[in-house]
Coordinates of C-alpha atoms in Angstrom, one line a residue:
M78 CA 6.8 -1.8 17.0
K79 CA 5.8 0.6 19.6
N80 CA 6.8 3.5 17.3
I81 CA 5.0 2.3 14.3
D82 CA 1.8 1.7 16.5
H83 CA 1.9 5.2 17.8
V84 CA 2.2 6.6 14.3
A85 CA -0.5 4.6 13.0
K86 CA -2.9 5.8 15.6
M87 CA -2.1 9.4 14.9
G88 CA -3.1 8.7 11.4
R89 CA -6.7 7.7 12.1
E90 CA -8.2 11.1 12.3
W91 CA -7.7 12.0 8.7
Q92 CA -9.8 9.0 7.8
K93 CA -13.0 10.1 9.4
S94 CA -15.9 11.6 7.2
G95 CA -15.7 15.5 6.6
T96 CA -11.8 15.6 7.0
D97 CA -10.0 17.2 4.1
I98 CA -8.2 13.8 2.9
S99 CA -6.2 15.5 0.1
S100 CA -3.1 15.8 2.1
H101 CA -3.1 12.1 3.2
T102 CA -4.3 10.2 0.2
I103 CA -3.6 10.4 -3.5
T104 CA -6.4 12.0 -5.6
K105 CA -8.3 10.1 -8.4
D106 CA -6.7 12.4 -11.1
R107 CA -3.0 11.7 -9.6
A108 CA -3.8 8.0 -9.5
R109 CA -4.9 7.9 -13.1
L110 CA -1.6 9.6 -14.0
L111 CA 0.9 7.3 -11.8
V112 CA -0.8 4.0 -12.4
P113 CA 0.0 3.7 -16.0
A114 CA 3.7 4.7 -15.2
Y115 CA 3.9 2.1 -12.5
I116 CA 2.5 -0.5 -15.0
E117 CA 5.2 0.3 -17.4
F118 CA 7.8 0.3 -14.6
L119 CA 6.8 -3.2 -13.7
R120 CA 6.9 -4.4 -17.3
A121 CA 10.3 -3.0 -17.9
K122 CA 11.8 -4.3 -14.7
T123 CA 9.7 -7.8 -14.3
N124 CA 8.5 -8.6 -17.7
L125 CA 5.0 -8.1 -16.2
N126 CA 2.4 -10.2 -17.7
L127 CA -0.9 -8.5 -16.6
K128 CA -3.1 -11.6 -17.4
S129 CA -1.1 -13.7 -15.0
I130 CA -2.0 -11.5 -11.9
K131 CA -4.9 -13.1 -10.5
D132 CA -4.8 -11.7 -6.7
A133 CA -3.6 -8.2 -6.0
L134 CA -3.6 -6.2 -2.8
D135 CA -3.1 -2.5 -2.1
I136 CA -1.8 -2.3 1.7
G137 CA -2.7 1.3 2.9
A138 CA -5.0 2.1 0.0
G139 CA -6.3 5.5 1.5
A140 CA -9.5 6.2 -0.5
G141 CA -8.7 3.8 -3.0
Y142 CA -7.9 5.5 -6.0
I143 CA -4.8 3.7 -7.0
S144 CA -6.6 0.4 -6.6
A145 CA -9.4 1.7 -8.8
A146 CA -6.9 3.0 -11.4
F147 CA -5.2 -0.2 -11.7
E148 CA -8.7 -2.1 -12.2
D149 CA -9.2 0.4 -14.8
C150 CA -5.9 0.6 -16.6
S151 CA -5.1 -3.2 -16.5
H152 CA -8.0 -5.2 -15.3
I153 CA -6.0 -6.6 -12.6
Q154 CA -8.7 -7.1 -9.8
M155 CA -7.2 -5.2 -6.7
T156 CA -8.1 -5.6 -3.2
A157 CA -7.9 -2.1 -1.5
S158 CA -7.1 -2.5 2.4
E159 CA -6.9 -0.3 5.3
W160 CA -6.2 -1.1 9.0
S161 CA -8.9 0.9 10.7
A162 CA -12.8 0.7 10.5
E163 CA -12.6 4.5 9.5
G164 CA -10.0 3.6 6.7
V165 CA -12.1 0.7 5.2
D166 CA -15.2 3.1 5.4
L167 CA -13.3 5.7 3.4
I168 CA -12.6 3.4 0.7
H169 CA -16.3 2.4 0.6
R170 CA -17.3 5.9 0.2
H171 CA -14.8 6.9 -2.4
N172 CA -14.6 3.5 -4.3
P173 CA -17.4 1.5 -3.4
Q174 CA -17.0 -0.9 -6.5
L175 CA -13.5 -2.3 -5.0
S176 CA -13.1 -5.5 -3.1
I177 CA -12.2 -4.1 0.2
R178 CA -10.8 -5.5 3.3
S179 CA -9.5 -4.5 6.7
L180 CA -5.8 -5.3 7.3
D181 CA -3.5 -4.6 10.1
I182 CA 0.0 -4.7 8.7
M183 CA 1.3 -5.5 12.2
Q184 CA -0.8 -8.7 12.2
F185 CA -0.5 -9.6 8.4
N186 CA 0.6 -13.2 8.2
E187 CA -0.4 -14.8 4.9
K188 CA 1.5 -17.4 2.7
N189 CA 1.7 -17.4 -0.9
T190 CA -1.6 -15.6 -1.4
Y191 CA -0.9 -12.7 -4.0
D192 CA 0.6 -12.2 -7.2
L193 CA 1.1 -8.4 -6.8
I194 CA 1.2 -6.4 -3.4
L195 CA 1.4 -2.6 -3.7
C196 CA 2.4 -0.5 -0.8
R197 CA 2.6 3.3 -1.5
E198 CA 3.4 5.9 1.2
L199 CA 2.6 3.4 4.1
Y200 CA 2.9 5.1 7.3
P201 CA 5.3 2.5 8.9
F202 CA 7.8 3.6 6.1
T203 CA 7.2 7.2 5.6
R204 CA 6.8 8.6 9.2
V205 CA 9.1 6.6 11.5
N206 CA 12.5 5.1 11.0
V207 CA 12.1 1.8 12.9
F208 CA 14.3 -0.2 10.5
T209 CA 14.1 -3.7 12.2
D210 CA 10.3 -3.3 12.3
Q211 CA 10.2 -2.2 8.6
Y212 CA 12.1 -5.3 8.0
Q213 CA 9.8 -7.4 9.6
I214 CA 6.8 -6.0 7.9
I215 CA 8.7 -6.4 4.3
S216 CA 9.2 -10.0 5.2
K217 CA 5.7 -10.7 6.0
V218 CA 4.6 -9.1 2.6
I219 CA 7.3 -11.1 0.7
N220 CA 5.8 -14.4 2.4
A221 CA 2.5 -13.5 1.3
L222 CA 3.4 -13.4 -2.5
N223 CA 3.1 -16.5 -4.7
P224 CA 6.2 -17.7 -6.1
G225 CA 7.2 -15.2 -9.0
G226 CA 5.0 -12.7 -7.3
I227 CA 5.7 -8.7 -7.3
F228 CA 6.0 -6.3 -4.7
L229 CA 5.8 -3.0 -5.6
F230 CA 6.9 -0.5 -2.6
V231 CA 6.7 3.1 -3.4
G232 CA 7.8 5.4 -0.6
S233 CA 8.3 8.8 -2.2
D234 CA 7.4 11.1 0.9
V235 CA 9.8 14.1 0.4
S236 CA 8.9 15.3 4.0
F237 CA 10.7 12.0 5.6
P238 CA 13.1 10.9 2.9
N239 CA 15.2 8.9 5.4
C240 CA 12.4 7.0 6.9
A241 CA 13.3 3.5 5.1
D242 CA 16.7 1.9 5.0
Y243 CA 16.4 0.6 1.6
K244 CA 19.7 -1.4 1.7
L245 CA 18.2 -3.5 4.8
L246 CA 14.9 -3.9 3.2
I247 CA 16.4 -5.1 -0.2
K248 CA 18.6 -7.6 1.8

């Protein structure tokens, strides 16, 4: 995971206070537009019952706007996570009402913990093409889901469209 670690370290600077975060995290207004569409997509593809989701995690939450919009739109209690102290502080500054935790995806190793896990624009999937490492991360995320849990993986970075081997990940 050497390449992923290198890219993750490059991402830290944007999380510091005073930095323009708009190019690295979704805005509040954009999150409010996207989340209802995510919920409808999940309902259409998984027969999602919002009331059945007790524990939800947003991995790589940025400023936490998507987590906050999920709570507003669906009343799903989200835990917003970032891997660095700067990232956790960013969430505290922009969305202090959220449940927040520090989570290093490279060390993530939980079993049957979450009903919903969201990963949107996570650096290991949008900035590097180390497919075997991505496969290991996805495996860890799937292991963290409760039986019947849902993993919403959104990797829409048009700047790096070939950073994930979707066929390998689906396998």
